[in-house]
Amino acid sequence: MTQLKSEIVAVGTELLLGQIANTNAQWISQQLALHGLDVYYHTVVGDNLHRVQEQFVQSAKRSDVIIVTGGLGPTDDDLTREAFQNISNLKMVEHKESMNKIESYFEKQKRRMTPNNKKQARVFAGANVIENKVGMAPGMIVSYQKKTWIFLPGVPKEMKSMITNDVLPFFRQLTGESKVIKSTMLKFIGIGEATLEHELSTLIQQQTNPTIAPLAQEQGVAIRLTAKADTMDEAATLIEKTQSRIFDKVGTYFYGFDDQSLETKVFDLLREKRMTIAAAESLTGGMFTDRLIVNEGASSVCTGGIVCYDTKVKENVLKIAPETIYQRGTVSEECAVEMAVNVKNLLASNIGISFTGVAGPDPIEGNPPGTVYIAISDSQNGHHVEKFIFQGNRQTVRSKTVQKGYELLLKHLK
């Protein structure tokens, strides 16, 4: 199989301004990966003739296939054709079928066609013209100096139609073989990226197919396994073998695949064990409960929660003993335990979890910002409490607290 380096260039100032996201490049990469084609670069360039030309020159030096989206419309800032013509000196001609389609559209709409719309029907002489089945401007596949250029509209539905119906079949002919790439994400919690990589160093050094790529994530760390094979079944088998070797070394930290979140895993375990949970939240202010109840069927595992930010709420609603508050403080191991036990009993759940601490910026009861206590009370196994010191601003401390709560719950349920 011919191994091609592919690149995706998106043309459009609106992408650089952040007015719209570059979802085209993401989608194209996903489709190419499923067909065994490697994408090495994603590039965005604004609607400036000189900069587009510069980018095309750079892309041609490093890639075999350059897929360009956008800049094929009728307006003055649609400059993709002009930029490529300037670097290639290829002749442009009017594509009769596309021109007929554009004229027919305006006739049916009973609108006068402005002259600049003719620009959309201009193609490079000798190009493999791709019909736009859902829009006006055609796409093109152009071979120039042993590089393949694919020009597509930036409108997602037009681009997707061309990729599916024309570009992917073209790639299969170009490579002479249809390979597939399958990727799987393995997610871990309770182990740092450096430690994970150290534990798997031998496997990583010996990797060939599948490849092993450790990644830091908001919720713990992950490993992306990517296998290339003739069929999806063969790729899946390759991944499963390497996955098994990884689990032998760090399986105790594993919690999910691909898009599975930590809270979804906890939710699934609670439902599997037919257990319910209630939360008493001081500094987290309901964040823990919110992340749990976004799951469909949450009423089967979550009886409720109490946001007990004020001391009086802890006393009057959550029934924390006054002597605990005034002798030990609201930010203490003792208060955290009572919060977990009481919310479990008050809301009739199997498990109670509590969060109390100092989000900042000021100390509370002599405790510095970032001081956090998390307690878990279980009807069958008693209670457990841990103290943490988290770094960061107020919101960061609160987010880290919720994540740590889910991590502790995962260990508890497993």
Protein backbone atom coordinates (compact mmCIF):
# COMPACT_ATOMS: atom_id res chain seq x y z
CA MET A 1 0.00 0.00 0.00
CA THR A 2 1.22 3.49 -0.88
CA GLN A 3 1.63 5.47 2.35
CA LEU A 4 0.47 9.04 1.86
CA LYS A 5 0.94 12.06 4.09
CA SER A 6 -2.29 14.02 4.10
CA GLU A 7 -2.97 17.59 5.21
CA ILE A 8 -6.16 19.58 5.69
CA VAL A 9 -6.12 23.32 5.02
CA ALA A 10 -9.20 25.34 6.01
CA VAL A 11 -9.52 28.75 4.37
CA GLY A 12 -11.62 31.36 6.18
CA THR A 13 -11.01 34.35 8.43
CA GLU A 14 -14.15 33.45 10.42
CA LEU A 15 -12.31 30.35 11.67
CA LEU A 16 -9.37 32.39 12.94
CA LEU A 17 -11.71 34.83 14.69
CA GLY A 18 -13.38 31.96 16.51
CA GLN A 19 -16.78 32.81 15.03
CA ILE A 20 -17.18 29.19 13.96
CA ALA A 21 -15.28 26.03 14.90
CA ASN A 22 -13.23 24.08 12.38
CA THR A 23 -15.46 21.01 12.53
CA ASN A 24 -14.75 20.23 8.86
CA ALA A 25 -11.15 19.22 9.58
CA GLN A 26 -12.23 17.06 12.52
CA TRP A 27 -14.82 15.23 10.44
CA ILE A 28 -12.52 14.75 7.45
CA SER A 29 -9.76 13.34 9.69
CA GLN A 30 -12.21 10.86 11.20
CA GLN A 31 -13.32 9.67 7.77
CA LEU A 32 -9.77 9.34 6.45
CA ALA A 33 -8.69 7.44 9.56
CA LEU A 34 -11.46 4.91 9.03
CA HIS A 35 -9.96 4.28 5.59
CA GLY A 36 -6.37 3.98 6.75
CA LEU A 37 -5.16 7.41 5.63
CA ASP A 38 -2.84 9.42 7.87
CA VAL A 39 -3.46 13.14 8.44
CA TYR A 40 -0.29 14.90 9.55
CA TYR A 41 -1.39 18.55 9.71
CA HIS A 42 -4.46 20.73 10.29
CA THR A 43 -4.00 24.33 9.16
CA VAL A 44 -6.28 27.36 9.15
CA VAL A 45 -5.50 30.43 7.04
CA GLY A 46 -7.49 33.63 6.64
CA ASP A 47 -8.99 35.10 3.49
CA ASN A 48 -5.80 36.79 2.34
CA LEU A 49 -4.38 35.95 -1.09
CA HIS A 50 -0.71 36.21 -0.09
CA ARG A 51 -1.10 34.14 3.07
CA VAL A 52 -3.14 31.46 1.31
CA GLN A 53 -0.44 31.21 -1.35
CA GLU A 54 2.27 30.93 1.31
CA GLN A 55 0.35 28.18 3.02
CA PHE A 56 -0.13 26.24 -0.21
CA VAL A 57 3.61 26.40 -0.92
CA GLN A 58 4.40 25.11 2.59
CA SER A 59 1.77 22.36 2.36
CA ALA A 60 3.15 21.14 -0.96
CA LYS A 61 6.63 20.74 0.57
CA ARG A 62 5.49 18.47 3.39
CA SER A 63 2.39 16.58 2.24
CA ASP A 64 1.40 14.24 -0.58
CA VAL A 65 -2.30 15.04 -0.44
CA ILE A 66 -3.62 18.50 0.43
CA ILE A 67 -7.34 18.82 1.11
CA VAL A 68 -8.51 22.44 1.02
CA THR A 69 -11.92 23.46 2.34
CA GLY A 70 -13.48 26.88 1.80
CA GLY A 71 -12.78 29.85 -0.44
CA LEU A 72 -14.68 28.53 -3.49
CA GLY A 73 -17.66 30.89 -3.25
CA PRO A 74 -18.62 33.88 -5.42
CA THR A 75 -17.36 36.80 -3.33
CA ASP A 76 -14.12 38.76 -3.47
CA ASP A 77 -12.76 37.09 -0.32
CA ASP A 78 -13.13 33.60 -1.83
CA LEU A 79 -9.52 33.28 -2.95
CA THR A 80 -8.66 29.59 -2.98
CA ARG A 81 -8.70 29.21 -6.78
CA GLU A 82 -6.69 32.39 -7.33
CA ALA A 83 -4.05 31.41 -4.77
CA PHE A 84 -3.52 27.99 -6.30
CA GLN A 85 -3.43 29.40 -9.83
CA ASN A 86 -0.74 31.87 -8.78
CA ILE A 87 1.55 29.09 -7.56
CA SER A 88 0.74 26.57 -10.31
CA ASN A 89 0.04 28.71 -13.41
CA LEU A 90 -2.66 26.19 -14.33
CA LYS A 91 -5.32 27.47 -16.71
CA MET A 92 -8.85 27.97 -15.42
CA VAL A 93 -11.96 27.28 -17.48
CA GLU A 94 -15.69 27.51 -16.95
CA HIS A 95 -17.25 24.16 -16.14
CA LYS A 96 -20.34 24.00 -18.31
CA GLU A 97 -22.37 21.56 -16.19
CA SER A 98 -21.78 23.60 -13.03
CA MET A 99 -22.62 26.85 -14.80
CA ASN A 100 -25.88 25.37 -16.08
CA LYS A 101 -26.76 24.27 -12.57
CA ILE A 102 -26.08 27.72 -11.11
CA GLU A 103 -28.16 29.46 -13.81
CA SER A 104 -30.98 26.97 -13.34
CA TYR A 105 -31.03 27.63 -9.62
CA PHE A 106 -31.50 31.37 -10.07
CA GLU A 107 -34.16 30.83 -12.71
CA LYS A 108 -36.15 28.56 -10.39
CA GLN A 109 -35.80 31.09 -7.57
CA LYS A 110 -36.86 33.85 -9.98
CA ARG A 111 -33.84 35.87 -8.93
CA ARG A 112 -31.35 37.75 -11.05
CA MET A 113 -27.95 36.07 -11.05
CA THR A 114 -25.14 38.54 -10.35
CA PRO A 115 -22.00 38.17 -12.53
CA ASN A 116 -19.80 37.11 -9.61
CA ASN A 117 -21.72 33.83 -9.32
CA LYS A 118 -20.02 32.68 -12.52
CA LYS A 119 -16.83 32.51 -10.47
CA GLN A 120 -18.16 29.41 -8.71
CA ALA A 121 -18.16 27.44 -11.97
CA ARG A 122 -14.48 28.08 -12.71
CA VAL A 123 -12.25 24.98 -12.47
CA PHE A 124 -8.69 24.11 -13.37
CA ALA A 125 -8.21 22.64 -16.83
CA GLY A 126 -7.76 18.88 -16.60
CA ALA A 127 -9.14 18.68 -13.06
CA ASN A 128 -11.34 15.83 -11.93
CA VAL A 129 -14.44 17.92 -11.22
CA ILE A 130 -16.62 16.82 -8.31
CA GLU A 131 -20.31 17.60 -8.73
CA ASN A 132 -21.84 19.59 -5.88
CA LYS A 133 -25.08 17.65 -5.32
CA VAL A 134 -26.30 19.91 -2.49
CA GLY A 135 -24.88 23.31 -3.45
CA MET A 136 -23.36 25.32 -6.28
CA ALA A 137 -19.55 25.43 -6.34
CA PRO A 138 -18.06 22.14 -7.61
CA GLY A 139 -15.10 20.48 -5.96
CA MET A 140 -11.91 19.53 -7.77
CA ILE A 141 -9.17 16.94 -7.61
CA VAL A 142 -6.00 18.30 -9.21
CA SER A 143 -2.66 16.57 -9.76
CA TYR A 144 0.24 19.04 -9.77
CA GLN A 145 3.97 18.29 -9.41
CA LYS A 146 3.27 14.78 -8.08
CA LYS A 147 1.02 16.14 -5.34
CA THR A 148 -2.74 15.67 -5.14
CA TRP A 149 -4.84 18.73 -4.37
CA ILE A 150 -8.49 18.34 -3.39
CA PHE A 151 -10.55 21.51 -3.30
CA LEU A 152 -13.89 21.36 -1.48
CA PRO A 153 -16.52 23.90 -0.41
CA GLY A 154 -16.47 25.01 3.21
CA VAL A 155 -20.20 24.42 3.73
CA PRO A 156 -20.25 21.21 5.83
CA LYS A 157 -23.12 19.42 4.06
CA GLU A 158 -21.58 20.12 0.65
CA MET A 159 -18.11 19.03 1.78
CA LYS A 160 -19.39 15.84 3.44
CA SER A 161 -21.30 14.81 0.35
CA MET A 162 -18.17 15.15 -1.80
CA ILE A 163 -15.91 13.34 0.66
CA THR A 164 -18.33 10.42 0.96
CA ASN A 165 -19.32 10.02 -2.67
CA ASP A 166 -16.17 11.04 -4.52
CA VAL A 167 -13.04 11.64 -2.44
CA LEU A 168 -12.96 8.37 -0.47
CA PRO A 169 -13.46 6.21 -3.59
CA PHE A 170 -10.69 8.25 -5.25
CA PHE A 171 -8.34 7.50 -2.33
CA ARG A 172 -9.05 3.78 -2.59
CA GLN A 173 -7.99 3.90 -6.24
CA LEU A 174 -4.97 6.06 -5.43
CA THR A 175 -3.56 3.76 -2.75
CA GLY A 176 -4.50 0.52 -4.44
CA GLU A 177 -5.68 -0.93 -1.15
CA SER A 178 -8.22 -0.10 1.50
CA LYS A 179 -6.79 -0.15 5.01
CA VAL A 180 -8.67 0.85 8.13
CA ILE A 181 -7.50 2.54 11.30
CA LYS A 182 -9.21 1.87 14.61
CA SER A 183 -8.53 3.87 17.76
CA THR A 184 -9.59 3.17 21.32
CA MET A 185 -9.13 5.36 24.39
CA LEU A 186 -8.37 3.68 27.70
CA LYS A 187 -9.09 5.98 30.66
CA PHE A 188 -7.37 5.85 34.04
CA ILE A 189 -7.78 7.69 37.34
CA GLY A 190 -5.59 7.83 40.44
CA ILE A 191 -2.32 7.58 38.54
CA GLY A 192 -0.30 10.45 37.02
CA GLU A 193 0.72 10.63 33.38
CA ALA A 194 4.43 10.27 34.22
CA THR A 195 3.83 7.23 36.42
CA LEU A 196 1.56 5.63 33.84
CA GLU A 197 4.16 6.13 31.13
CA HIS A 198 6.89 4.71 33.39
CA GLU A 199 4.84 1.59 34.15
CA LEU A 200 4.26 1.04 30.44
CA SER A 201 7.71 2.13 29.23
CA THR A 202 8.67 -1.29 27.86
CA LEU A 203 5.42 -1.62 25.93
CA ILE A 204 5.73 1.93 24.58
CA GLN A 205 9.33 1.39 23.46
CA GLN A 206 8.36 -1.82 21.66
CA GLN A 207 5.20 -0.45 20.07
CA THR A 208 4.62 -0.99 16.36
CA ASN A 209 1.01 -1.78 15.58
CA PRO A 210 -1.00 -0.75 17.56
CA THR A 211 0.70 2.47 18.66
CA ILE A 212 0.45 3.53 22.31
CA ALA A 213 0.05 7.23 23.14
CA PRO A 214 -0.36 8.43 26.77
CA LEU A 215 -2.48 11.59 27.04
CA ALA A 216 -3.26 13.94 29.92
CA GLN A 217 -6.96 14.68 30.33
CA GLU A 218 -9.24 16.72 32.55
CA GLN A 219 -10.41 13.51 34.22
CA GLY A 220 -7.24 11.56 34.91
CA VAL A 221 -5.05 10.27 32.09
CA ALA A 222 -5.70 8.22 28.99
CA ILE A 223 -3.96 5.94 26.53
CA ARG A 224 -4.90 6.03 22.88
CA LEU A 225 -4.37 2.72 21.11
CA THR A 226 -4.38 2.96 17.31
CA ALA A 227 -4.21 -0.08 15.05
CA LYS A 228 -4.05 -0.30 11.27
CA ALA A 229 -5.30 -3.41 9.46
CA ASP A 230 -7.19 -4.70 6.43
CA THR A 231 -10.48 -4.96 8.33
CA MET A 232 -12.05 -3.52 11.47
CA ASP A 233 -12.15 -7.00 13.04
CA GLU A 234 -8.40 -7.44 12.53
CA ALA A 235 -7.72 -3.98 13.97
CA ALA A 236 -9.92 -4.76 16.99
CA THR A 237 -7.98 -7.98 17.62
CA LEU A 238 -4.67 -6.12 17.56
CA ILE A 239 -6.01 -3.55 20.03
CA GLU A 240 -7.41 -6.19 22.38
CA LYS A 241 -4.05 -7.96 22.65
CA THR A 242 -2.16 -4.78 23.57
CA GLN A 243 -4.99 -3.65 25.82
CA SER A 244 -4.72 -6.89 27.80
CA ARG A 245 -0.98 -6.32 28.34
CA ILE A 246 -1.66 -2.77 29.54
CA PHE A 247 -4.33 -3.97 31.98
CA ASP A 248 -1.87 -6.50 33.40
CA LYS A 249 0.32 -3.58 34.50
CA VAL A 250 -2.07 -0.73 35.36
CA GLY A 251 -5.54 -2.24 35.20
CA THR A 252 -6.40 -1.28 38.77
CA TYR A 253 -6.52 2.38 37.70
CA PHE A 254 -8.72 1.80 34.64
CA TYR A 255 -12.27 3.13 34.64
CA GLY A 256 -13.59 3.39 31.08
CA PHE A 257 -13.29 3.44 27.32
CA ASP A 258 -13.53 6.25 24.76
CA ASP A 259 -16.19 8.81 25.75
CA GLN A 260 -17.08 7.27 29.11
CA SER A 261 -16.74 9.80 31.92
CA LEU A 262 -15.83 9.15 35.53
CA GLU A 263 -19.32 10.08 36.73
CA THR A 264 -20.91 7.79 34.14
CA LYS A 265 -18.78 4.90 35.38
CA VAL A 266 -19.83 5.60 38.98
CA PHE A 267 -23.45 5.84 37.85
CA ASP A 268 -23.19 2.46 36.08
CA LEU A 269 -21.63 0.80 39.15
CA LEU A 270 -24.32 2.19 41.47
CA ARG A 271 -27.05 0.89 39.19
CA GLU A 272 -25.29 -2.46 38.76
CA LYS A 273 -25.06 -2.87 42.54
CA ARG A 274 -28.59 -1.49 43.05
CA MET A 275 -27.30 1.14 45.43
CA THR A 276 -28.34 4.75 45.95
CA ILE A 277 -26.34 7.79 46.97
CA ALA A 278 -27.03 11.19 48.51
CA ALA A 279 -24.63 14.13 48.76
CA ALA A 280 -24.02 16.85 51.32
CA GLU A 281 -22.21 19.65 49.51
CA SER A 282 -20.67 22.69 51.16
CA LEU A 283 -17.89 24.19 49.01
CA THR A 284 -18.98 22.25 45.88
CA GLY A 285 -22.47 23.79 46.00
CA GLY A 286 -24.26 20.99 44.12
CA MET A 287 -21.61 20.34 41.45
CA PHE A 288 -21.22 16.69 42.43
CA THR A 289 -24.95 15.98 42.25
CA ASP A 290 -25.34 17.90 39.01
CA ARG A 291 -22.72 15.75 37.25
CA LEU A 292 -24.48 12.59 38.43
CA ILE A 293 -28.04 13.45 37.53
CA VAL A 294 -27.27 14.38 33.90
CA ASN A 295 -27.36 10.62 33.29
CA GLU A 296 -30.69 9.24 32.16
CA GLY A 297 -32.33 7.20 34.91
CA ALA A 298 -30.47 9.08 37.66
CA SER A 299 -33.45 8.79 39.99
CA SER A 300 -32.65 5.10 40.36
CA VAL A 301 -29.25 5.84 41.95
CA CYS A 302 -29.50 9.34 43.44
CA THR A 303 -32.03 10.06 46.18
CA GLY A 304 -31.00 13.72 46.36
CA GLY A 305 -28.56 16.22 47.76
CA ILE A 306 -28.29 19.03 50.28
CA VAL A 307 -26.30 22.17 49.57
CA CYS A 308 -25.21 23.13 53.07
CA TYR A 309 -23.00 26.13 52.40
CA ASP A 310 -24.08 28.13 55.44
CA THR A 311 -23.28 26.89 58.94
CA LYS A 312 -26.94 27.24 59.99
CA VAL A 313 -27.96 24.91 57.17
CA LYS A 314 -25.46 22.35 58.41
CA GLU A 315 -27.00 22.59 61.89
CA ASN A 316 -30.71 23.01 61.14
CA VAL A 317 -31.15 21.00 57.94
CA LEU A 318 -28.32 18.49 57.97
CA LYS A 319 -28.50 18.13 61.77
CA ILE A 320 -24.77 18.40 62.42
CA ALA A 321 -24.17 18.45 66.17
CA PRO A 322 -23.44 22.01 67.45
CA GLU A 323 -20.49 20.73 69.47
CA THR A 324 -18.92 19.31 66.27
CA ILE A 325 -19.16 22.66 64.56
CA TYR A 326 -18.00 24.80 67.46
CA GLN A 327 -15.31 22.46 68.82
CA ARG A 328 -13.98 20.92 65.59
CA GLY A 329 -15.09 23.41 62.95
CA THR A 330 -17.04 23.08 59.72
CA VAL A 331 -13.81 22.33 57.85
CA SER A 332 -12.81 19.20 59.73
CA GLU A 333 -12.72 15.44 59.53
CA GLU A 334 -15.44 15.15 62.17
CA CYS A 335 -17.82 17.51 60.38
CA ALA A 336 -17.27 15.77 57.04
CA VAL A 337 -18.10 12.38 58.56
CA GLU A 338 -21.29 13.66 60.21
CA MET A 339 -22.33 15.29 56.95
CA ALA A 340 -21.95 12.03 55.03
CA VAL A 341 -23.69 9.92 57.68
CA ASN A 342 -26.57 12.36 58.17
CA VAL A 343 -27.30 12.99 54.49
CA LYS A 344 -27.38 9.23 53.93
CA ASN A 345 -29.91 8.81 56.73
CA LEU A 346 -31.99 11.91 56.00
CA LEU A 347 -32.36 11.08 52.31
CA ALA A 348 -32.67 7.31 52.82
CA SER A 349 -29.76 6.22 50.63
CA ASN A 350 -27.22 3.39 50.83
CA ILE A 351 -24.25 5.76 50.53
CA GLY A 352 -23.69 9.32 51.69
CA ILE A 353 -20.86 11.50 50.41
CA SER A 354 -19.87 14.89 51.78
CA PHE A 355 -17.66 17.78 50.72
CA THR A 356 -16.48 20.51 53.06
CA GLY A 357 -13.48 22.80 52.76
CA VAL A 358 -12.06 26.14 51.73
CA ALA A 359 -12.44 27.13 48.09
CA GLY A 360 -10.74 30.47 48.72
CA PRO A 361 -9.51 33.07 48.37
CA ASP A 362 -9.52 33.59 52.16
CA PRO A 363 -8.72 31.07 54.92
CA ILE A 364 -11.54 29.64 57.04
CA GLU A 365 -11.15 28.54 60.65
CA GLY A 366 -7.39 28.70 60.24
CA ASN A 367 -7.46 26.40 57.20
CA PRO A 368 -5.70 27.71 54.07
CA PRO A 369 -7.50 27.85 50.70
CA GLY A 370 -7.54 24.45 49.02
CA THR A 371 -8.11 22.49 52.25
CA VAL A 372 -10.80 19.89 51.56
CA TYR A 373 -12.37 16.96 53.42
CA ILE A 374 -14.34 14.29 51.57
CA ALA A 375 -16.19 11.60 53.49
CA ILE A 376 -18.10 8.53 52.35
CA SER A 377 -20.58 6.74 54.59
CA ASP A 378 -21.83 3.29 53.60
CA SER A 379 -24.66 1.44 55.36
CA GLN A 380 -22.68 -1.81 55.13
CA ASN A 381 -19.05 -0.68 55.45
CA GLY A 382 -19.02 2.26 57.86
CA HIS A 383 -17.39 5.53 56.86
CA HIS A 384 -14.14 6.79 55.39
CA VAL A 385 -12.77 10.33 55.24
CA GLU A 386 -9.75 11.88 53.53
CA LYS A 387 -8.11 15.30 53.63
CA PHE A 388 -6.69 17.02 50.55
CA ILE A 389 -4.85 20.25 49.76
CA PHE A 390 -5.71 21.38 46.24
CA GLN A 391 -3.90 24.13 44.36
CA GLY A 392 -5.55 26.70 42.12
CA ASN A 393 -8.21 29.38 42.16
CA ARG A 394 -11.65 29.03 43.67
CA GLN A 395 -13.26 27.30 40.72
CA THR A 396 -10.30 24.98 40.21
CA VAL A 397 -10.41 23.84 43.85
CA ARG A 398 -14.13 23.12 43.57
CA SER A 399 -13.71 21.18 40.30
CA LYS A 400 -10.79 19.14 41.69
CA THR A 401 -12.86 18.36 44.78
CA VAL A 402 -15.73 16.95 42.73
CA GLN A 403 -13.38 14.88 40.59
CA LYS A 404 -11.64 13.49 43.66
CA GLY A 405 -15.05 12.62 45.10
CA TYR A 406 -15.87 10.55 42.04
CA GLU A 407 -12.44 8.93 42.17
CA LEU A 408 -12.96 7.89 45.81
CA LEU A 409 -16.44 6.60 45.02
CA LEU A 410 -15.10 4.55 42.11
CA LYS A 411 -12.56 2.87 44.38
CA HIS A 412 -15.22 2.33 47.02
CA LEU A 413 -17.67 0.73 44.61
CA LYS A 414 -15.05 -1.42 42.87
